[in-house]
Every structure is written in structure tokens, then in C-alpha cells.
mmCIF file of C-alpha atoms in Angstrom:
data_model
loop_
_atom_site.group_PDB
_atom_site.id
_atom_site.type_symbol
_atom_site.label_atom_id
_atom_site.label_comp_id
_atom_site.label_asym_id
_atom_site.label_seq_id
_atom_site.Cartn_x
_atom_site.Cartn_y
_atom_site.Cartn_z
ATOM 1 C CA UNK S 709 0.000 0.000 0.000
ATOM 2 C CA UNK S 710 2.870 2.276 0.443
ATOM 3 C CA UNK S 711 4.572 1.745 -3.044
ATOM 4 C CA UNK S 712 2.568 3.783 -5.198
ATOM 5 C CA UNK S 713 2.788 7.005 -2.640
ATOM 6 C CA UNK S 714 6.716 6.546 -2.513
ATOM 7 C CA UNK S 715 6.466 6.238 -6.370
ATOM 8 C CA UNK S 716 4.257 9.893 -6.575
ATOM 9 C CA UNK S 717 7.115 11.597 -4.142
ATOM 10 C CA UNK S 718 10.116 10.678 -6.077
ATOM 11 C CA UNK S 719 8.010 11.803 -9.590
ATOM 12 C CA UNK S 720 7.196 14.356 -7.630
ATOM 13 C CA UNK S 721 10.705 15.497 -6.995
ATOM 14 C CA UNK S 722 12.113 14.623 -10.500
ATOM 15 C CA UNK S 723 9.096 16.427 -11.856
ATOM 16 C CA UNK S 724 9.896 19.625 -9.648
ATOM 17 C CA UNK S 725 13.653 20.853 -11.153
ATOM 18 C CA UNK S 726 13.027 24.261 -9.142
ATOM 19 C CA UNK S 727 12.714 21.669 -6.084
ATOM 20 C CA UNK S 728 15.434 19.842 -6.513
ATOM 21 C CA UNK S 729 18.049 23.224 -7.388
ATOM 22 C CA UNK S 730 16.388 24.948 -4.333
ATOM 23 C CA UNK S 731 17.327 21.814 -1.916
ATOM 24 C CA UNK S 732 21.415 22.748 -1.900
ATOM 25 C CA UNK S 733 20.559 25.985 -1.015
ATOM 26 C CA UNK S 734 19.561 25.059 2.210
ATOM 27 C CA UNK S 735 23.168 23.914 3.483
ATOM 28 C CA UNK S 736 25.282 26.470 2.660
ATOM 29 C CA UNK S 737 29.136 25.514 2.675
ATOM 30 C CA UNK S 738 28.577 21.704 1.339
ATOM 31 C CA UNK S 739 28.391 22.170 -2.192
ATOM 32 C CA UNK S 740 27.202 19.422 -4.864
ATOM 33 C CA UNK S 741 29.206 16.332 -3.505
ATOM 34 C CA UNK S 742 29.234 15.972 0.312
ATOM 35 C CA UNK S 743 32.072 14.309 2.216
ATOM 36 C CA UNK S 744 30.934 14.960 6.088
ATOM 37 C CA UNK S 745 30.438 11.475 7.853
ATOM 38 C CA UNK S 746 29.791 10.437 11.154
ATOM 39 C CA UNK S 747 32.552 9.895 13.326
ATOM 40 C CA UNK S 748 33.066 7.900 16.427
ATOM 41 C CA UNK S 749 32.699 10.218 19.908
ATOM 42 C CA UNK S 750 34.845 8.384 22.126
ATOM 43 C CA UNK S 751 38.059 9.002 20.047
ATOM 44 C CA UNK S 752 40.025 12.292 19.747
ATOM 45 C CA UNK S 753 39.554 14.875 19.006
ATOM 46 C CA UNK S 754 35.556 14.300 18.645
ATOM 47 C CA UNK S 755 35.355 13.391 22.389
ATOM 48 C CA UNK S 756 36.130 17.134 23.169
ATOM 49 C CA UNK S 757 32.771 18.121 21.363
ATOM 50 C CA UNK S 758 29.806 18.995 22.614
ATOM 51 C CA UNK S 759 26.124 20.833 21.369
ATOM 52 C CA UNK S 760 25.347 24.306 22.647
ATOM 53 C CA UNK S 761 22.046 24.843 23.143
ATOM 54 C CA UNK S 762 19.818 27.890 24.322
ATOM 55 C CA UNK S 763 16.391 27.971 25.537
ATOM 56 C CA UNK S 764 14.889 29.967 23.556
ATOM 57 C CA UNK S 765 16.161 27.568 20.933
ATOM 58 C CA UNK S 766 18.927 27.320 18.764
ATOM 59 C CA UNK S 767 21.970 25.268 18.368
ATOM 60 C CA UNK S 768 25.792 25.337 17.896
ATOM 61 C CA UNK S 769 28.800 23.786 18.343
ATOM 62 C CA UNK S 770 31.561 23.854 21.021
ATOM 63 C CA UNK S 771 34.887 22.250 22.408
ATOM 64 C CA UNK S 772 36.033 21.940 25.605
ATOM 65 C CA UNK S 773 39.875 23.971 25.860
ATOM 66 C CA UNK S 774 39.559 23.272 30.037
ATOM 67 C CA UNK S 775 37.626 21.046 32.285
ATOM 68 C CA UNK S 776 35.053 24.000 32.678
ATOM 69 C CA UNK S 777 35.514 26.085 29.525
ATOM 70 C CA UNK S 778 33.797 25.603 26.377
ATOM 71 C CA UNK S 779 35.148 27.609 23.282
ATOM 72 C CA UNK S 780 31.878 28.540 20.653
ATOM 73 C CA UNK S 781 31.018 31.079 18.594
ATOM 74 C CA UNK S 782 29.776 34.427 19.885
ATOM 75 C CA UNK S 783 26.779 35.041 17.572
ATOM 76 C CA UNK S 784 25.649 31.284 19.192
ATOM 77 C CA UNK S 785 24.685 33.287 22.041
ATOM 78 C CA UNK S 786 22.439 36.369 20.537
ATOM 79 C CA UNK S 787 18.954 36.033 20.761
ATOM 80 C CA UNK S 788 17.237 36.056 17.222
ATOM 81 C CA UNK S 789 14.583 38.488 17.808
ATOM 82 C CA UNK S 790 16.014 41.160 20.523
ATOM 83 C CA UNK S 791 19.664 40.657 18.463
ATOM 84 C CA UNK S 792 21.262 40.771 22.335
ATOM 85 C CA UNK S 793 23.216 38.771 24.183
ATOM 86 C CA UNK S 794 21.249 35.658 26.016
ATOM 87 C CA UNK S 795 21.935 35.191 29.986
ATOM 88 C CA UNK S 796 24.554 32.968 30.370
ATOM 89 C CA UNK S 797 22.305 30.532 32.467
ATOM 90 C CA UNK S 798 19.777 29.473 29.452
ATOM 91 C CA UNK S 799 23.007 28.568 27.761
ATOM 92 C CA UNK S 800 23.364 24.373 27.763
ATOM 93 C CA UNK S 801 26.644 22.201 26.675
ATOM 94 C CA UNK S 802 25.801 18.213 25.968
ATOM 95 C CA UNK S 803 29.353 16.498 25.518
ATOM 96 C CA UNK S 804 28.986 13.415 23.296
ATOM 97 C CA UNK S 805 25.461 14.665 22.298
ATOM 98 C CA UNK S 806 23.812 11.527 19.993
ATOM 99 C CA UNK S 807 20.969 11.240 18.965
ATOM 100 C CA UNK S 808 19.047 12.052 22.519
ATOM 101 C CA UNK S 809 22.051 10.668 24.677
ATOM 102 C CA UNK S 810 24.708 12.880 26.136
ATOM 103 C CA UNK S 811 27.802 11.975 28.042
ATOM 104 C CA UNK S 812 27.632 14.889 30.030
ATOM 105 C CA UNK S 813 26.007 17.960 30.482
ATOM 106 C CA UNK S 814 26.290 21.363 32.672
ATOM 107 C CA UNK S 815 25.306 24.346 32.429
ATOM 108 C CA UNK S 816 26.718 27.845 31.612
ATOM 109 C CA UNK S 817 27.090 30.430 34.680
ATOM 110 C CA UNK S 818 29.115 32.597 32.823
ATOM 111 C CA UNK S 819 30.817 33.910 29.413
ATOM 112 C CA UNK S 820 33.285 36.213 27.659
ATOM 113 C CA UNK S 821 32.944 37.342 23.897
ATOM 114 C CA UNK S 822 35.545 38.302 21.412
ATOM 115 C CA UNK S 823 36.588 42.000 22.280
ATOM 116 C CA UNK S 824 34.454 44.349 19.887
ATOM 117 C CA UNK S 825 31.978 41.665 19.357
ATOM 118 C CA UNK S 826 28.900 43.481 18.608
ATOM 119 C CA UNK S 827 25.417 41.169 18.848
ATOM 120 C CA UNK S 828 23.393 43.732 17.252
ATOM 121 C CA UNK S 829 25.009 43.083 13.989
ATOM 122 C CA UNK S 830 26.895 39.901 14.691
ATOM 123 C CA UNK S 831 30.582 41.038 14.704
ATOM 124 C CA UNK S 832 33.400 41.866 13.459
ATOM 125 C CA UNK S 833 34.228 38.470 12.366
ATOM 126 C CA UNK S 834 37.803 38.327 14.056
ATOM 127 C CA UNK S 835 35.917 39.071 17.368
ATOM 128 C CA UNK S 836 33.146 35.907 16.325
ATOM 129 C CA UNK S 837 34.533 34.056 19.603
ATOM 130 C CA UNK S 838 33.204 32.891 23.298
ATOM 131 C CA UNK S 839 34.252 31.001 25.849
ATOM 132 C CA UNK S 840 31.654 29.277 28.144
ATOM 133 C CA UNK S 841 32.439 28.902 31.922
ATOM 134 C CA UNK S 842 30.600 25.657 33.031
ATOM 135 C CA UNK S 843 28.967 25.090 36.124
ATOM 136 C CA UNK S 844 30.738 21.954 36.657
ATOM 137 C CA UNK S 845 33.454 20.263 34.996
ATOM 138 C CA UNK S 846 32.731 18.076 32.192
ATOM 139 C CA UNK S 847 34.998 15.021 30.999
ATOM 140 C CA UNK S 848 38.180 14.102 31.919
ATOM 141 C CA UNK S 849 41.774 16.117 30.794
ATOM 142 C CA UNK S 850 42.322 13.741 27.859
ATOM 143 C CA UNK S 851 39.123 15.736 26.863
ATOM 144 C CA UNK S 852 40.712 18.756 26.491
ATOM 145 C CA UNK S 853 42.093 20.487 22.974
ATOM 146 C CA UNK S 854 44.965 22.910 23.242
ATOM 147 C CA UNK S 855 44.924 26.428 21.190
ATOM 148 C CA UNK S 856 47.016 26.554 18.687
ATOM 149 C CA UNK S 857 49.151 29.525 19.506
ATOM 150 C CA UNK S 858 50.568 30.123 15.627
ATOM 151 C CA UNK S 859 48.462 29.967 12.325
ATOM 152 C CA UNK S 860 49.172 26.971 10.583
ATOM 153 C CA UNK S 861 50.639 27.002 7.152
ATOM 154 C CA UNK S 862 48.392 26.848 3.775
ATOM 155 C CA UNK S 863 47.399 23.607 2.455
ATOM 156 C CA UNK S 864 48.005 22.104 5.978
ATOM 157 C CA UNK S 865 45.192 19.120 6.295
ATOM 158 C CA UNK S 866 42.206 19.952 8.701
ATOM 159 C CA UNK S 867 39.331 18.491 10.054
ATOM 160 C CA UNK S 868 35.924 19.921 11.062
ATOM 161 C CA UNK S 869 32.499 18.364 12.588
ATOM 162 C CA UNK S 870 29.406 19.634 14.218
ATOM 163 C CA UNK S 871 25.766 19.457 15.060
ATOM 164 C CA UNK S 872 24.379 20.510 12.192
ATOM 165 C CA UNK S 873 21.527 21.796 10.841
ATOM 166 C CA UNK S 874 20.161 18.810 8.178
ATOM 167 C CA UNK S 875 21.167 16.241 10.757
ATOM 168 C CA UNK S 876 21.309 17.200 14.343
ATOM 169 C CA UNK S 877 21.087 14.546 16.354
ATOM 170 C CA UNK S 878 24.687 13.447 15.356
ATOM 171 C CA UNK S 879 27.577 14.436 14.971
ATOM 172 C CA UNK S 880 29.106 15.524 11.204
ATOM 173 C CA UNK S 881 32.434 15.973 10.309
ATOM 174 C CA UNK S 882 35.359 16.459 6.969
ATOM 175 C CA UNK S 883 37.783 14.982 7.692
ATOM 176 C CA UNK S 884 39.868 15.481 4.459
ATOM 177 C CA UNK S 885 39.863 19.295 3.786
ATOM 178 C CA UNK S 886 42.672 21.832 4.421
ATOM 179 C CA UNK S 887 43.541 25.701 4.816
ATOM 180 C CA UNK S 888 43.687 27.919 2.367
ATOM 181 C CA UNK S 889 45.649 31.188 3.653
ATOM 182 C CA UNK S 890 44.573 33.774 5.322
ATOM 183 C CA UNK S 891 41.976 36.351 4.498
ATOM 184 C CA UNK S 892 44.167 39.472 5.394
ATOM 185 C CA UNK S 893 47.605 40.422 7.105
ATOM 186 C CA UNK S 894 47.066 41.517 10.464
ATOM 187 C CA UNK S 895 44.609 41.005 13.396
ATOM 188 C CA UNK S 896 41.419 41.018 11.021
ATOM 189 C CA UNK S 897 42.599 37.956 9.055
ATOM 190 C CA UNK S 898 40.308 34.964 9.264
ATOM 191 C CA UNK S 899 41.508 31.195 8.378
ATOM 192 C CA UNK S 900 40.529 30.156 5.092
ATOM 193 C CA UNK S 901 39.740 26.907 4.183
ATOM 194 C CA UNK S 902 37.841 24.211 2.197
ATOM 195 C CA UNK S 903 35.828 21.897 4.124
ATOM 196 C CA UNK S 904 32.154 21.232 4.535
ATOM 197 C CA UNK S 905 29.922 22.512 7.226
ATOM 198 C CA UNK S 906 26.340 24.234 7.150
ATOM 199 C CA UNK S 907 24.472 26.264 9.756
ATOM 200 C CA UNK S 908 25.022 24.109 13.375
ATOM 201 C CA UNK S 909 28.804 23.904 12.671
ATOM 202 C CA UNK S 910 29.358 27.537 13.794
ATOM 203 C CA UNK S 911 31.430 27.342 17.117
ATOM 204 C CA UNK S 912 33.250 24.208 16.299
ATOM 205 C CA UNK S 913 36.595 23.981 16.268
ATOM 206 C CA UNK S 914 38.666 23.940 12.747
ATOM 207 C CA UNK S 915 41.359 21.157 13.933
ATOM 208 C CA UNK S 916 44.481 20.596 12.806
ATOM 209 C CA UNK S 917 48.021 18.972 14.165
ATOM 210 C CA UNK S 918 49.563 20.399 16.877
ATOM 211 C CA UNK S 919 53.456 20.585 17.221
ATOM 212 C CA UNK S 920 53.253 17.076 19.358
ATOM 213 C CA UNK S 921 51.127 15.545 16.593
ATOM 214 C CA UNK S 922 47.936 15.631 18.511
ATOM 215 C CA UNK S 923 44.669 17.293 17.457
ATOM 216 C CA UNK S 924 44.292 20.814 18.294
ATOM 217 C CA UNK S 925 42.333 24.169 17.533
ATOM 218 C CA UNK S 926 43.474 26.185 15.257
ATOM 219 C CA UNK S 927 39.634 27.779 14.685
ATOM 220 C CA UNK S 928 36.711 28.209 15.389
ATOM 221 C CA UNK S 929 34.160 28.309 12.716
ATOM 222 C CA UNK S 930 31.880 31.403 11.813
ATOM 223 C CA UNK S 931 28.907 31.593 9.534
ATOM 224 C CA UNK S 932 28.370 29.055 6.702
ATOM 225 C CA UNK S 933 29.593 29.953 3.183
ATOM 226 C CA UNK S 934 27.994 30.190 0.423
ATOM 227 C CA UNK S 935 29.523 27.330 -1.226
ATOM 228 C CA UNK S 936 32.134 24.314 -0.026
ATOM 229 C CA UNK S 937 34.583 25.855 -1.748
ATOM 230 C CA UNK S 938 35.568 28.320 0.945
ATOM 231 C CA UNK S 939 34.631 28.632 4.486
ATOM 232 C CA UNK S 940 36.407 31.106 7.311
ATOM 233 C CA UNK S 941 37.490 31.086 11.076
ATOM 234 C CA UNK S 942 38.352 33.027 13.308
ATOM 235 C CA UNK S 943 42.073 32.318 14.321
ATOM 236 C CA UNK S 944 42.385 30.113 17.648
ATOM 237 C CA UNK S 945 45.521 32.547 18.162
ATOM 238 C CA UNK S 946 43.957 35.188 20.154
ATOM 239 C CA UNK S 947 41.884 33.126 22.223
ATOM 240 C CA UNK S 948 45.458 31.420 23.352
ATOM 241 C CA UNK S 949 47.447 34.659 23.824
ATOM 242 C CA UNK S 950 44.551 36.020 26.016
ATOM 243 C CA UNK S 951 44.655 32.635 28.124
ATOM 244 C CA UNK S 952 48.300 32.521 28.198
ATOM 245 C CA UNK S 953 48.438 36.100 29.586
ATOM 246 C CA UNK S 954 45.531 35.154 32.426
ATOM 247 C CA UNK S 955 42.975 37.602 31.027
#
């Protein structure tokens, strides 16, 4: 009895070309062919991750850089309608987050935004940055990603995963894309690169080798692009200089 209805959909969709072309444009930064997979949460660096969640509603991405801090994206935390800042206490972090499960979760009593950040209009996009201060801790050190505290150099492989918007419930991630450059000279540039992530993955980190070979931040992702073909974050670099000096 259900054939003939599944038949009408998909002649429904082939029959529909303005359909079909409008479906890509609802996951900005993939592009026609898309290589993001699920990836196993109990192995670095995806046990560091974790879904931010307001609410009011709304989701993002984050990565634990301390047993209590959670590095995101600042415009994760405006408010849609008002276009200000949400309390820090409607503000949720669910490490591990699948599909319903989570292996932990606390929430946020307090936060710190990119210097200049401005909610009303959602940047500049060097200042697109926040770190979350958990109410409790969450995982265990091995948990933890370090900052990178230099860029890294062009055509250096990265990875990058998050909770994002098509599928939610798990977690996403390239695994085979790398940097680009940089956008600019100077404390405005942004990291360029080439992997795949739509609306969700803003916040998580853009990973790449650290100078011990493990997995570390060099990023952390802003808004979607337009296409696959080039995406930006904002450089992990302050966000370590300002730790390393004990702001």
C-alpha cells in the first residue's frame, strides 16, 4: 500500500527541477558532492565536542579547551529576535550529544565574547569568539584540545564536525579538507579553508596537528559559506594569547 505514494514523491521530486536546485541551497558551505560522515565520539579529538544549546532555541557547536571552559562562537549566544546577548544561564553544553544521549552535560554560569563583538550586527568576524564557563566540569583532561598559539601554514590538512543543521542529532564531520591562507595580514585575518559545514557547525573547532602531533584548535568556525569551496574562522591565536596572559 505504500509503493505507489513513494512512487508519486520521487516523480514528484524529478518532476519539480526548481525543487530539486532549491534543496542545496539550504546547506550552505557543502556544495554538490558531500564528504561529512559520522565519526566515532569516544576518540580524539571528537570526544572534546559537545552541542550548545539555548532555551529559547537554537543550536551550535563547542569544544572543551579546560575542564570547565567551552570555546563557541559568539553570535551562538544572541537572541534572534532582541539581536542581544542571552543570559549565560539558558546557555546548555551536551558532551557526546547523539541522537538524545549525552555523556555529560552542565550548564553555563558565565561567558566572555571576542573583544568588539557586537550582537546587534553579529561582529566583526575576528571578534566571532566565546568562551563558556561551566557550572561543573565536564569530561576528563584527555578531553581537552589545546589552542594553537601560531596559524598553521596553507594547504596544511584539517578536520571539522558539528551538530548541524540537516542532521542534528549526530555528529558531522570532513575529515579530508585543508587551509587555504589567510583572508588578510594583520589582526582582522580569518583562516581560510575548504571543508564542509552548514548552519550548526558555527562554534566548532577547525582542527588541525599540533606541534606534538595531537589534534588541536586552530579555529573556530563562523557563519556558513555560500559554497564548499571556501569557508572562514576566526584564528584560535587570540583566544590562546589572552589565556596565556591570564585575562
Amino acid at each position: 500500500m505504500r509503493r505507489p505514494a513513494r512512487r508519486l514523491l520521487v516523480l514528484a521530486v524529478l518532476l519539480a527541477p526548481g525543487l530539486a536546485a532549491a534543496q542545496p541551497a539550504l546547506r550552505p558551505g557543502i556544495g554538490e558532492s558531500d564528504p561529512r560522515r559520522p565519526v566515532a565520539l569516544a576518540e580524539a579529538p571528537w570526544r572534546a565536542l559537545g552541542r550548545v544549546q539555548l532555551e529559547i532555541g537554537g543550536r551550535c557547536t563547542g569544544a572543551l579547551i579546560g575542564l570547565r571552559q567551552v570555546l563557541t562562537a559568539a553570535h551562538c549566544l544572541v537572541a534572534p529576535r532582541s539581536r542581544a546577548l542571552v543570559q549565560p544561564g539558558t546557555i546548555h553544553v551536551l558532551l557526546g550529544y547523539d541522537r538524545g544521549t549525552a555523556l555529560g552535560h552542565a550548564r553555563v554560569v558565565a561567558y566572555r565574547i571576542g573583544p568588539g563583538f557586537d550582537p546587534a550586527r553579529g561582529g566583526p568576524a575576528p571578534a566571532d569568539w566565546a568562551i563558556l564557563t561551566l557550572d561543573a566540569p565536564l569530561g576528563l583532561p584527555d578531553r581537552v584540545l589545546p589552542l594553537l598559539a601560531t596559524p598553521p601554514s596553507p594547504r596544511t590538512p584539517l578536520m571539522l564536525g558539528g551538530y548541524q543543521r540537516d542532521r542534528p542529532e549526530v555528529l558531522l564531520a570532513d575529515t579530508g579538507c585543508r587551509l587555504l591562507g589567510l583572508s588578510a595580514a594583520g589582526p582582522a585575518a580569518m583562516l581560510l579553508h575548504d571543508c564542509a559545514g552548514t548552519r550548526g557547525v558555527s562554534g566548532a573547532p577547525l582542527l588541525a596537528r599540533g606541534p606534538d602531533g595531537g589534534w588541536a584548535v586552530a579555529g573556530i568556525a563562523s557563519r556558513s559559506a555560500p559554497s564548499a569551496a571556501l569557508g572562514a574562522a576566526v584564528p584560535a591565536t587570540a583566544v590562546a594569547a589572552m589565556l596565556a596572559a591570564g585575562e
